[in-house]
Each structure stands twice: as structure tokens, then as C-alpha cells.
Amino acid sequence: MPEPVNLADVARLAKVSPATASRALSDHPHVAEATRARVWEAARALEYVVSPDASGLARGTTGRIAVVVPHLSRWWFGAALEGLSEVLREAGRDVLLYHLGDAAARRAFFAELPARRRADAVVLLGFGVDDAERARLERIGVGIVSAGTRIGNHPSVSIDECVAGRQAVDHLLHLGHRRIGMIVTTDPELDPGQPEGRAAAYRAALADAGVEYDPALTVSVPWSPEGGARAMGELLGLSDPPTAVYAHTDEVALGAVGTLRRAGLAVPGDVSVIGIDDHPLAALTDLSTVAQPAAEQGAVAARMALATLSGEPVEPLSTLPTRLVIRGSTAPPARGARGVS
């Protein structure tokens, strides 16, 4: 086995003293930017991992847990982060937040990860990682937990995406709809490997009801209410538009509702709409949805991280229940509508 890379190796490659290298890697303010950049470049080139013995950051001694999120403005992430922070605060742990923001920030985070062992555990909220990214996480030797997705065999908490999708689509089918559109939300820049559960549930529900899948009724858009509005416009432009629409998130569903109302169509009189999440705006706008416990997922992830650090056994996968919430945006299709059972 090759000798592990140490701080002296980084310093030598960067042509600085070990003390300067240490200060640069710890973001000390009294380091010139050019020197800091040179040290980071050397650390990345050597894939340097901070030594717990040398730095005093042995597992369980920093008092911090790193939380990595791709978005801060979206409801699910904010709610999950709130639930996680509350549990960690009560346990006396500090939260070290990493906001990826875009693909460039994501690449930079994983490139610099080995030299950033500043926490006892890492919790990833709502995004998957590829094999190379997972390997870099595992190399730094800290606990790894995820919420809203799976990271290898590491502890995770999530809902059953397929069950949630079935609850939404089966509700529309039960009302008598057979011409059902689906708005798929994507985030290709940050998470190209998003789970297929919500889309798979749509196809499975139609098949179980004896309804032939029509690809024209599926529209994929980047996540945003504006994306939902645009997708609804595409569905309305079909020669045979749907009588109901299933959106992958409430915020996208609300964008679809906006387009329907601007087109002079009644919801649910002309078109029913359902989403997933139970976003706070869903109740205010009378949107039918499938509720998922976002804050509880964050809280469970926090408890998993704490248990991992204390050496307690941790359930590898915790699946939290979802529930159908019927409000005023869904109803049986109008009499005489095409495709009605």
C-alpha cells in the first residue's frame, strides 16, 4: 500500500511551509489568495485527506455535522433542514451548512472534500451522488446519512415515491378520469439521477386501470412553478387535452392551475389538478395533494447521524408514510368529457 499523503506533501508541492498549508486549508484569513489557491490545487492534485490524529478532528470531537443541500429556497429542503437542525441543536451539535446551488458549486464541493474534514458526519438532503462522489465521501472517514434519497448502503430516510405517486393517480382514476396528464419535474444540472418512482407510479396505475399509456400526456420541465405553467400550456395544446393533471410537486401543480385559470378553465370543473408534498400553499389554494413529512425526514436523518457517531445500531432504511389530502382541486370529470369511464 502506498504511504498516505500528509500535510508536508501538500506543502512541498505548493512550495509553502506546513504551517502555511494548514492555515490555507482551514480558510484562515491571514493567507494570501494566491497562496490559498496554490495550496488547494496541491491538495486536490494529491487527493489529500486531513489526518484525524494530526488535526485533532477524530470522529466525534468536532461537535459539528455537515449538511449538504442543493437548494435553500424550495420548501422541502427548508422544512427538512429545520427538522434536522432542531434535533442537532438539542443534542448540542453545530450544523455546518454546504449549499451547492449549481453544478459548478457541486463539482467544487466534491473536488475539495478530502481536505475539508471539519465535521463528524455528513447528511445529504434530497440529492443523489454518483460512484465517484460517494467514494470521496467515504474516503474522509465520517458517518454518511441521506434524506430523500439513498447513498449506497449508508443509513437513509425517505418516503416511498411510488406509493405517493399511486395515491395521487389512483385518486384521479377513482374519480373517473382516464385522460390524465403528468408533469414530470427535473433538475438535470444538480441531480441527473433522480428517482423514477413518481413517474413509474403513473404508468403502473394506468396499467392497473386498463388505461393505455399515451406519451403525449407526459411533459417534463425543469422544477419551478413557471415550468408547471408552461407544461400545462403544452397539455392544453393537444387535440385531446387531459381532464386531470398529476404534477410531481405542489409548486409545479400551482403553476399548472395558474395556466388553466388564465385560459378561462375551471379547476376542477374543467380540469382536476393534484400534486405531491402538502406545501403550505396547498391548503391556502385548496389544492389536492399527497402529504409527505419533510421536517420529520430531516429529524430522522439527524437522529441517524447521532446514532452513527455514538456507535449505536442504525436502521439502514427508514421509510415514512404519505397520505392523500383531498381538497377542492379534484372532482369527477365533466359530463360528456372524452375519455371518461
mmCIF file of C-alpha atoms in Angstrom:
data_model
loop_
_atom_site.group_PDB
_atom_site.id
_atom_site.type_symbol
_atom_site.label_atom_id
_atom_site.label_comp_id
_atom_site.label_asym_id
_atom_site.label_seq_id
_atom_site.Cartn_x
_atom_site.Cartn_y
_atom_site.Cartn_z
ATOM 1 C CA MET A 1 0.000 0.000 0.000
ATOM 2 C CA PRO A 2 1.347 3.471 -0.826
ATOM 3 C CA GLU A 3 2.099 5.809 2.044
ATOM 4 C CA PRO A 4 -0.826 8.155 2.766
ATOM 5 C CA VAL A 5 -0.424 11.736 1.614
ATOM 6 C CA ASN A 6 0.277 14.105 4.510
ATOM 7 C CA LEU A 7 0.285 17.851 5.035
ATOM 8 C CA ALA A 8 4.035 18.053 4.396
ATOM 9 C CA ASP A 9 3.475 16.584 0.914
ATOM 10 C CA VAL A 10 0.886 19.248 0.156
ATOM 11 C CA ALA A 11 3.149 21.990 1.477
ATOM 12 C CA ARG A 12 6.086 20.733 -0.582
ATOM 13 C CA LEU A 13 4.042 20.630 -3.808
ATOM 14 C CA ALA A 14 2.615 24.106 -3.113
ATOM 15 C CA LYS A 15 6.088 25.427 -2.173
ATOM 16 C CA VAL A 16 4.949 26.739 1.224
ATOM 17 C CA SER A 17 5.611 25.759 4.822
ATOM 18 C CA PRO A 18 3.381 23.124 6.503
ATOM 19 C CA ALA A 19 2.064 25.845 8.827
ATOM 20 C CA THR A 20 1.007 27.980 5.852
ATOM 21 C CA ALA A 21 -0.569 24.963 4.167
ATOM 22 C CA SER A 22 -2.532 24.208 7.324
ATOM 23 C CA ARG A 23 -3.788 27.784 7.554
ATOM 24 C CA ALA A 24 -4.771 27.833 3.879
ATOM 25 C CA LEU A 25 -6.750 24.595 4.142
ATOM 26 C CA SER A 26 -8.558 25.821 7.244
ATOM 27 C CA ASP A 27 -9.561 29.075 5.474
ATOM 28 C CA HIS A 28 -7.507 31.196 7.865
ATOM 29 C CA PRO A 29 -7.999 34.877 6.932
ATOM 30 C CA HIS A 30 -4.287 35.759 7.058
ATOM 31 C CA VAL A 31 -3.322 33.830 3.937
ATOM 32 C CA ALA A 32 -2.859 35.490 0.544
ATOM 33 C CA GLU A 33 -5.449 34.403 -2.020
ATOM 34 C CA ALA A 34 -2.789 33.272 -4.482
ATOM 35 C CA THR A 35 -1.152 31.131 -1.795
ATOM 36 C CA ARG A 36 -4.508 29.712 -0.689
ATOM 37 C CA ALA A 37 -5.361 28.790 -4.280
ATOM 38 C CA ARG A 38 -1.957 27.122 -4.770
ATOM 39 C CA VAL A 39 -2.357 25.043 -1.595
ATOM 40 C CA TRP A 40 -5.875 23.957 -2.556
ATOM 41 C CA GLU A 41 -4.659 22.999 -6.016
ATOM 42 C CA ALA A 42 -1.919 20.862 -4.460
ATOM 43 C CA ALA A 43 -4.385 19.252 -2.029
ATOM 44 C CA ARG A 44 -6.740 18.350 -4.867
ATOM 45 C CA ALA A 45 -3.934 17.031 -7.036
ATOM 46 C CA LEU A 46 -2.717 14.752 -4.224
ATOM 47 C CA GLU A 47 -6.270 13.896 -3.038
ATOM 48 C CA TYR A 48 -5.157 14.889 0.435
ATOM 49 C CA VAL A 49 -7.332 13.780 3.343
ATOM 50 C CA VAL A 50 -7.000 15.597 6.652
ATOM 51 C CA SER A 51 -5.447 13.297 9.252
ATOM 52 C CA PRO A 52 -7.694 12.959 12.309
ATOM 53 C CA ASP A 53 -4.689 12.341 14.560
ATOM 54 C CA ALA A 54 -2.718 15.311 13.266
ATOM 55 C CA SER A 55 -5.613 17.763 13.269
ATOM 56 C CA GLY A 56 -7.473 16.672 16.359
ATOM 57 C CA LEU A 57 -10.594 16.032 14.297
ATOM 58 C CA ALA A 58 -11.061 12.419 15.314
ATOM 59 C CA ARG A 59 -14.585 11.207 14.849
ATOM 60 C CA GLY A 60 -16.960 12.684 17.377
ATOM 61 C CA THR A 61 -14.686 15.510 18.508
ATOM 62 C CA THR A 62 -15.638 18.461 16.308
ATOM 63 C CA GLY A 63 -19.166 18.824 17.631
ATOM 64 C CA ARG A 64 -20.307 19.567 14.073
ATOM 65 C CA ILE A 65 -22.382 17.744 11.490
ATOM 66 C CA ALA A 66 -22.130 18.865 7.867
ATOM 67 C CA VAL A 67 -25.388 19.207 5.958
ATOM 68 C CA VAL A 68 -25.270 19.381 2.166
ATOM 69 C CA VAL A 69 -28.266 20.791 0.257
ATOM 70 C CA PRO A 70 -28.715 21.635 -3.442
ATOM 71 C CA HIS A 71 -31.426 24.235 -2.784
ATOM 72 C CA LEU A 72 -32.386 26.553 0.062
ATOM 73 C CA SER A 73 -35.400 28.322 -1.443
ATOM 74 C CA ARG A 74 -37.518 25.237 -2.101
ATOM 75 C CA TRP A 75 -39.994 24.178 0.560
ATOM 76 C CA TRP A 76 -38.924 20.543 1.055
ATOM 77 C CA PHE A 77 -35.289 21.427 1.682
ATOM 78 C CA GLY A 78 -36.123 24.233 4.095
ATOM 79 C CA ALA A 79 -38.549 22.064 6.051
ATOM 80 C CA ALA A 80 -36.144 19.104 6.196
ATOM 81 C CA LEU A 81 -33.291 21.377 7.284
ATOM 82 C CA GLU A 82 -35.469 22.846 10.033
ATOM 83 C CA GLY A 83 -36.335 19.392 11.394
ATOM 84 C CA LEU A 84 -32.699 18.310 11.256
ATOM 85 C CA SER A 85 -31.366 21.479 12.909
ATOM 86 C CA GLU A 86 -33.780 21.219 15.817
ATOM 87 C CA VAL A 87 -32.658 17.682 16.699
ATOM 88 C CA LEU A 88 -28.962 18.551 16.391
ATOM 89 C CA ARG A 89 -29.360 21.710 18.455
ATOM 90 C CA GLU A 90 -30.994 19.753 21.259
ATOM 91 C CA ALA A 91 -28.087 17.288 21.091
ATOM 92 C CA GLY A 92 -25.546 20.117 21.389
ATOM 93 C CA ARG A 93 -24.253 19.699 17.839
ATOM 94 C CA ASP A 94 -23.486 22.528 15.444
ATOM 95 C CA VAL A 95 -24.601 22.444 11.816
ATOM 96 C CA LEU A 96 -22.063 23.170 9.085
ATOM 97 C CA LEU A 97 -24.169 24.014 6.005
ATOM 98 C CA TYR A 98 -22.955 23.492 2.435
ATOM 99 C CA HIS A 99 -25.250 24.941 -0.241
ATOM 100 C CA LEU A 100 -24.369 23.530 -3.652
ATOM 101 C CA GLY A 101 -26.538 25.930 -5.651
ATOM 102 C CA ASP A 102 -25.498 24.811 -9.133
ATOM 103 C CA ALA A 103 -23.406 22.230 -10.963
ATOM 104 C CA ALA A 104 -20.203 24.267 -10.642
ATOM 105 C CA ALA A 105 -20.601 24.549 -6.866
ATOM 106 C CA ARG A 106 -21.277 20.827 -6.687
ATOM 107 C CA ARG A 107 -18.096 19.984 -8.589
ATOM 108 C CA ALA A 108 -16.061 22.324 -6.395
ATOM 109 C CA PHE A 109 -17.506 20.833 -3.201
ATOM 110 C CA PHE A 110 -16.586 17.262 -4.097
ATOM 111 C CA ALA A 111 -13.191 18.303 -5.502
ATOM 112 C CA GLU A 112 -12.237 19.942 -2.203
ATOM 113 C CA LEU A 113 -13.995 17.420 0.029
ATOM 114 C CA PRO A 114 -10.996 15.299 1.123
ATOM 115 C CA ALA A 115 -9.266 18.340 2.619
ATOM 116 C CA ARG A 116 -12.436 19.524 4.367
ATOM 117 C CA ARG A 117 -12.824 17.113 7.197
ATOM 118 C CA ARG A 118 -14.400 19.614 9.541
ATOM 119 C CA ALA A 119 -17.333 17.572 10.815
ATOM 120 C CA ASP A 120 -18.073 14.245 12.448
ATOM 121 C CA ALA A 121 -20.765 13.231 9.948
ATOM 122 C CA VAL A 122 -22.273 14.349 6.630
ATOM 123 C CA VAL A 123 -26.012 14.466 5.924
ATOM 124 C CA LEU A 124 -27.118 14.872 2.314
ATOM 125 C CA LEU A 125 -30.592 16.314 1.810
ATOM 126 C CA GLY A 126 -32.551 15.461 -1.300
ATOM 127 C CA PHE A 127 -29.951 14.671 -3.942
ATOM 128 C CA GLY A 128 -28.141 11.584 -5.157
ATOM 129 C CA VAL A 129 -24.430 11.127 -5.806
ATOM 130 C CA ASP A 130 -22.545 9.164 -8.421
ATOM 131 C CA ASP A 131 -19.981 6.475 -7.604
ATOM 132 C CA ALA A 132 -17.011 8.859 -7.688
ATOM 133 C CA GLU A 133 -18.734 11.349 -5.380
ATOM 134 C CA ARG A 134 -19.726 8.605 -2.963
ATOM 135 C CA ALA A 135 -16.148 7.298 -2.926
ATOM 136 C CA ARG A 136 -14.849 10.748 -1.978
ATOM 137 C CA LEU A 137 -17.382 10.980 0.830
ATOM 138 C CA GLU A 138 -16.361 7.564 2.141
ATOM 139 C CA ARG A 139 -12.637 8.380 1.961
ATOM 140 C CA ILE A 140 -12.820 11.070 4.631
ATOM 141 C CA GLY A 141 -13.940 8.509 7.196
ATOM 142 C CA VAL A 142 -17.042 10.183 8.655
ATOM 143 C CA GLY A 143 -20.611 8.996 9.101
ATOM 144 C CA ILE A 144 -22.783 9.390 5.986
ATOM 145 C CA VAL A 145 -26.572 9.746 6.132
ATOM 146 C CA SER A 146 -29.076 10.823 3.483
ATOM 147 C CA ALA A 147 -32.652 12.069 3.465
ATOM 148 C CA GLY A 148 -34.927 11.915 0.435
ATOM 149 C CA THR A 149 -32.593 9.579 -1.467
ATOM 150 C CA ARG A 150 -30.275 6.580 -1.000
ATOM 151 C CA ILE A 151 -26.465 6.731 -0.851
ATOM 152 C CA GLY A 152 -25.210 3.174 -1.245
ATOM 153 C CA ASN A 153 -25.765 1.171 1.931
ATOM 154 C CA HIS A 154 -25.492 4.161 4.249
ATOM 155 C CA PRO A 155 -28.436 4.994 6.541
ATOM 156 C CA SER A 156 -31.212 6.904 4.792
ATOM 157 C CA VAL A 157 -34.745 8.148 5.345
ATOM 158 C CA SER A 158 -37.309 8.905 2.667
ATOM 159 C CA ILE A 159 -40.861 8.337 1.550
ATOM 160 C CA ASP A 160 -41.849 5.623 -0.903
ATOM 161 C CA GLU A 161 -42.027 7.710 -4.086
ATOM 162 C CA CYS A 162 -44.010 5.042 -5.920
ATOM 163 C CA VAL A 163 -46.611 4.788 -3.164
ATOM 164 C CA ALA A 164 -47.014 8.573 -3.105
ATOM 165 C CA GLY A 165 -47.487 8.666 -6.863
ATOM 166 C CA ARG A 166 -50.033 5.856 -6.749
ATOM 167 C CA GLN A 167 -52.035 7.671 -4.089
ATOM 168 C CA ALA A 168 -52.294 10.704 -6.364
ATOM 169 C CA VAL A 169 -53.041 8.934 -9.659
ATOM 170 C CA ASP A 170 -55.353 6.322 -8.129
ATOM 171 C CA HIS A 171 -57.402 9.191 -6.662
ATOM 172 C CA LEU A 172 -57.894 10.666 -10.144
ATOM 173 C CA LEU A 173 -58.755 7.257 -11.578
ATOM 174 C CA HIS A 174 -61.240 6.626 -8.764
ATOM 175 C CA LEU A 175 -62.976 9.912 -9.650
ATOM 176 C CA GLY A 176 -63.479 8.564 -13.190
ATOM 177 C CA HIS A 177 -60.658 10.298 -15.084
ATOM 178 C CA ARG A 178 -58.990 8.308 -17.846
ATOM 179 C CA ARG A 179 -57.294 11.084 -19.799
ATOM 180 C CA ILE A 180 -54.697 12.048 -17.172
ATOM 181 C CA GLY A 181 -51.692 14.246 -17.885
ATOM 182 C CA MET A 182 -48.440 14.086 -15.910
ATOM 183 C CA ILE A 183 -45.974 16.925 -15.333
ATOM 184 C CA VAL A 184 -42.545 15.491 -14.555
ATOM 185 C CA THR A 185 -40.122 17.820 -12.783
ATOM 186 C CA THR A 186 -36.405 17.529 -13.463
ATOM 187 C CA ASP A 187 -33.222 19.044 -12.062
ATOM 188 C CA PRO A 188 -30.645 17.812 -14.576
ATOM 189 C CA GLU A 189 -27.882 20.239 -13.575
ATOM 190 C CA LEU A 190 -27.762 19.150 -9.939
ATOM 191 C CA ASP A 191 -29.311 15.703 -9.857
ATOM 192 C CA PRO A 192 -29.426 13.849 -13.197
ATOM 193 C CA GLY A 193 -30.140 10.560 -11.420
ATOM 194 C CA GLN A 194 -33.430 11.492 -9.779
ATOM 195 C CA PRO A 195 -35.612 8.582 -8.666
ATOM 196 C CA GLU A 196 -38.201 7.323 -11.150
ATOM 197 C CA GLY A 197 -40.785 6.437 -8.514
ATOM 198 C CA ARG A 198 -43.377 9.145 -9.180
ATOM 199 C CA ALA A 199 -43.345 8.598 -12.943
ATOM 200 C CA ALA A 200 -43.323 4.797 -12.584
ATOM 201 C CA ALA A 201 -46.365 5.045 -10.303
ATOM 202 C CA TYR A 202 -48.284 6.909 -13.015
ATOM 203 C CA ARG A 203 -47.644 4.235 -15.624
ATOM 204 C CA ALA A 204 -48.403 1.420 -13.179
ATOM 205 C CA ALA A 205 -51.675 2.996 -12.045
ATOM 206 C CA LEU A 206 -52.860 3.445 -15.631
ATOM 207 C CA ALA A 207 -51.924 -0.136 -16.485
ATOM 208 C CA ASP A 208 -53.808 -1.492 -13.458
ATOM 209 C CA ALA A 209 -56.869 0.510 -14.509
ATOM 210 C CA GLY A 210 -56.686 -0.783 -18.074
ATOM 211 C CA VAL A 211 -55.787 2.658 -19.482
ATOM 212 C CA GLU A 212 -53.274 2.756 -22.329
ATOM 213 C CA TYR A 213 -50.252 4.961 -21.657
ATOM 214 C CA ASP A 214 -50.089 7.959 -24.009
ATOM 215 C CA PRO A 215 -46.626 9.575 -24.059
ATOM 216 C CA ALA A 216 -48.153 12.810 -25.364
ATOM 217 C CA LEU A 217 -49.743 13.303 -21.950
ATOM 218 C CA THR A 218 -46.350 13.409 -20.190
ATOM 219 C CA VAL A 219 -44.439 16.701 -20.167
ATOM 220 C CA SER A 220 -41.019 17.105 -18.499
ATOM 221 C CA VAL A 221 -39.934 20.548 -17.327
ATOM 222 C CA PRO A 222 -37.246 21.915 -15.014
ATOM 223 C CA TRP A 223 -38.570 22.365 -11.485
ATOM 224 C CA SER A 224 -40.388 25.681 -10.936
ATOM 225 C CA PRO A 225 -43.971 26.988 -10.829
ATOM 226 C CA GLU A 226 -43.198 28.598 -14.185
ATOM 227 C CA GLY A 227 -42.268 25.165 -15.512
ATOM 228 C CA GLY A 228 -45.641 23.840 -14.368
ATOM 229 C CA ALA A 229 -47.398 26.718 -16.102
ATOM 230 C CA ARG A 230 -45.531 26.026 -19.342
ATOM 231 C CA ALA A 231 -46.210 22.286 -19.157
ATOM 232 C CA MET A 232 -49.923 22.895 -18.650
ATOM 233 C CA GLY A 233 -49.917 25.066 -21.760
ATOM 234 C CA GLU A 234 -48.427 22.181 -23.739
ATOM 235 C CA LEU A 235 -51.069 19.782 -22.444
ATOM 236 C CA LEU A 236 -53.870 22.196 -23.318
ATOM 237 C CA GLY A 237 -52.461 22.451 -26.838
ATOM 238 C CA LEU A 238 -53.139 18.758 -27.510
ATOM 239 C CA SER A 239 -56.012 17.891 -29.831
ATOM 240 C CA ASP A 240 -57.401 15.819 -26.967
ATOM 241 C CA PRO A 241 -56.272 17.518 -23.735
ATOM 242 C CA PRO A 242 -56.452 15.778 -20.360
ATOM 243 C CA THR A 243 -59.356 16.033 -17.942
ATOM 244 C CA ALA A 244 -56.955 15.773 -14.998
ATOM 245 C CA VAL A 245 -53.292 16.512 -14.322
ATOM 246 C CA TYR A 246 -50.886 14.874 -11.872
ATOM 247 C CA ALA A 247 -47.878 17.077 -11.059
ATOM 248 C CA HIS A 248 -44.792 15.775 -9.267
ATOM 249 C CA THR A 249 -44.761 18.666 -6.773
ATOM 250 C CA ASP A 250 -47.305 21.110 -5.388
ATOM 251 C CA GLU A 251 -45.431 24.176 -6.589
ATOM 252 C CA VAL A 252 -45.459 22.848 -10.148
ATOM 253 C CA ALA A 253 -49.139 21.928 -9.740
ATOM 254 C CA LEU A 254 -49.926 25.515 -8.702
ATOM 255 C CA GLY A 255 -48.205 26.773 -11.851
ATOM 256 C CA ALA A 256 -50.475 24.478 -13.865
ATOM 257 C CA VAL A 257 -53.544 25.820 -12.055
ATOM 258 C CA GLY A 258 -52.486 29.357 -12.971
ATOM 259 C CA THR A 259 -52.365 28.482 -16.670
ATOM 260 C CA LEU A 260 -55.782 26.813 -16.530
ATOM 261 C CA ARG A 261 -57.370 29.861 -14.927
ATOM 262 C CA ARG A 262 -55.742 32.229 -17.400
ATOM 263 C CA ALA A 263 -57.196 30.063 -20.171
ATOM 264 C CA GLY A 264 -60.661 30.562 -18.684
ATOM 265 C CA LEU A 265 -60.953 26.957 -17.486
ATOM 266 C CA ALA A 266 -62.377 25.987 -14.114
ATOM 267 C CA VAL A 267 -60.476 23.887 -11.587
ATOM 268 C CA PRO A 268 -61.795 21.248 -11.010
ATOM 269 C CA GLY A 269 -64.887 21.847 -13.208
ATOM 270 C CA ASP A 270 -62.949 21.520 -16.460
ATOM 271 C CA VAL A 271 -59.626 20.043 -15.325
ATOM 272 C CA SER A 272 -58.666 18.466 -11.996
ATOM 273 C CA VAL A 273 -55.145 19.000 -10.620
ATOM 274 C CA ILE A 274 -53.249 17.138 -7.890
ATOM 275 C CA GLY A 275 -49.667 17.470 -6.628
ATOM 276 C CA ILE A 276 -47.339 15.891 -4.064
ATOM 277 C CA ASP A 277 -45.852 17.438 -0.889
ATOM 278 C CA ASP A 278 -48.606 19.300 1.001
ATOM 279 C CA HIS A 279 -46.712 22.554 0.645
ATOM 280 C CA PRO A 280 -48.134 25.266 2.971
ATOM 281 C CA LEU A 281 -49.634 26.974 -0.104
ATOM 282 C CA ALA A 282 -51.585 23.814 -0.948
ATOM 283 C CA ALA A 283 -54.017 24.344 1.914
ATOM 284 C CA LEU A 284 -54.361 28.062 1.161
ATOM 285 C CA THR A 285 -55.147 27.391 -2.515
ATOM 286 C CA ASP A 286 -57.356 24.335 -1.875
ATOM 287 C CA LEU A 287 -55.021 22.042 -3.807
ATOM 288 C CA SER A 288 -55.465 18.291 -3.501
ATOM 289 C CA THR A 289 -52.132 16.638 -2.795
ATOM 290 C CA VAL A 290 -50.237 13.767 -1.215
ATOM 291 C CA ALA A 291 -48.644 14.919 2.035
ATOM 292 C CA GLN A 292 -45.099 13.921 2.889
ATOM 293 C CA PRO A 293 -43.406 14.638 6.256
ATOM 294 C CA ALA A 294 -40.469 16.798 5.148
ATOM 295 C CA ALA A 295 -39.453 18.079 8.584
ATOM 296 C CA GLU A 296 -39.690 14.583 10.056
ATOM 297 C CA GLN A 297 -37.345 13.245 7.358
ATOM 298 C CA GLY A 298 -34.776 15.812 8.443
ATOM 299 C CA ALA A 299 -35.273 14.934 12.098
ATOM 300 C CA VAL A 300 -34.889 11.204 11.444
ATOM 301 C CA ALA A 301 -31.713 11.854 9.411
ATOM 302 C CA ALA A 302 -30.297 13.838 12.334
ATOM 303 C CA ARG A 303 -31.047 11.024 14.789
ATOM 304 C CA MET A 304 -29.432 8.539 12.400
ATOM 305 C CA ALA A 305 -26.276 10.676 12.251
ATOM 306 C CA LEU A 306 -26.122 10.961 16.037
ATOM 307 C CA ALA A 307 -26.626 7.217 16.457
ATOM 308 C CA THR A 308 -23.892 6.503 13.924
ATOM 309 C CA LEU A 309 -21.447 8.690 15.845
ATOM 310 C CA SER A 310 -22.260 7.049 19.159
ATOM 311 C CA GLY A 311 -21.823 3.551 17.735
ATOM 312 C CA GLU A 312 -25.488 2.616 18.155
ATOM 313 C CA PRO A 313 -27.158 0.306 15.620
ATOM 314 C CA VAL A 314 -28.957 2.265 12.885
ATOM 315 C CA GLU A 315 -31.791 1.038 10.666
ATOM 316 C CA PRO A 316 -30.307 1.255 7.156
ATOM 317 C CA LEU A 317 -33.532 2.481 5.558
ATOM 318 C CA SER A 318 -36.408 4.318 7.214
ATOM 319 C CA THR A 319 -39.492 4.844 5.038
ATOM 320 C CA LEU A 320 -42.015 7.375 6.317
ATOM 321 C CA PRO A 321 -45.701 7.235 5.319
ATOM 322 C CA THR A 322 -47.505 9.604 2.972
ATOM 323 C CA ARG A 323 -51.239 10.363 2.922
ATOM 324 C CA LEU A 324 -53.757 11.575 0.367
ATOM 325 C CA VAL A 325 -55.224 15.010 1.161
ATOM 326 C CA ILE A 326 -58.369 15.678 -0.869
ATOM 327 C CA ARG A 327 -59.262 19.323 -1.350
ATOM 328 C CA GLY A 328 -61.144 21.364 -3.919
ATOM 329 C CA SER A 329 -58.903 20.991 -6.970
ATOM 330 C CA THR A 330 -60.060 17.479 -7.864
ATOM 331 C CA ALA A 331 -63.530 16.247 -8.829
ATOM 332 C CA PRO A 332 -65.131 13.790 -11.266
ATOM 333 C CA PRO A 333 -64.684 14.793 -14.920
ATOM 334 C CA ALA A 334 -67.336 16.956 -16.504
ATOM 335 C CA ARG A 335 -70.199 15.022 -18.040
ATOM 336 C CA GLY A 336 -69.574 14.464 -21.728
ATOM 337 C CA ALA A 337 -65.796 14.797 -21.455
ATOM 338 C CA ARG A 338 -63.821 12.460 -23.725
ATOM 339 C CA GLY A 339 -62.096 9.509 -22.122
ATOM 340 C CA VAL A 340 -64.413 9.383 -19.120
ATOM 341 C CA SER A 341 -65.166 5.943 -17.743
#
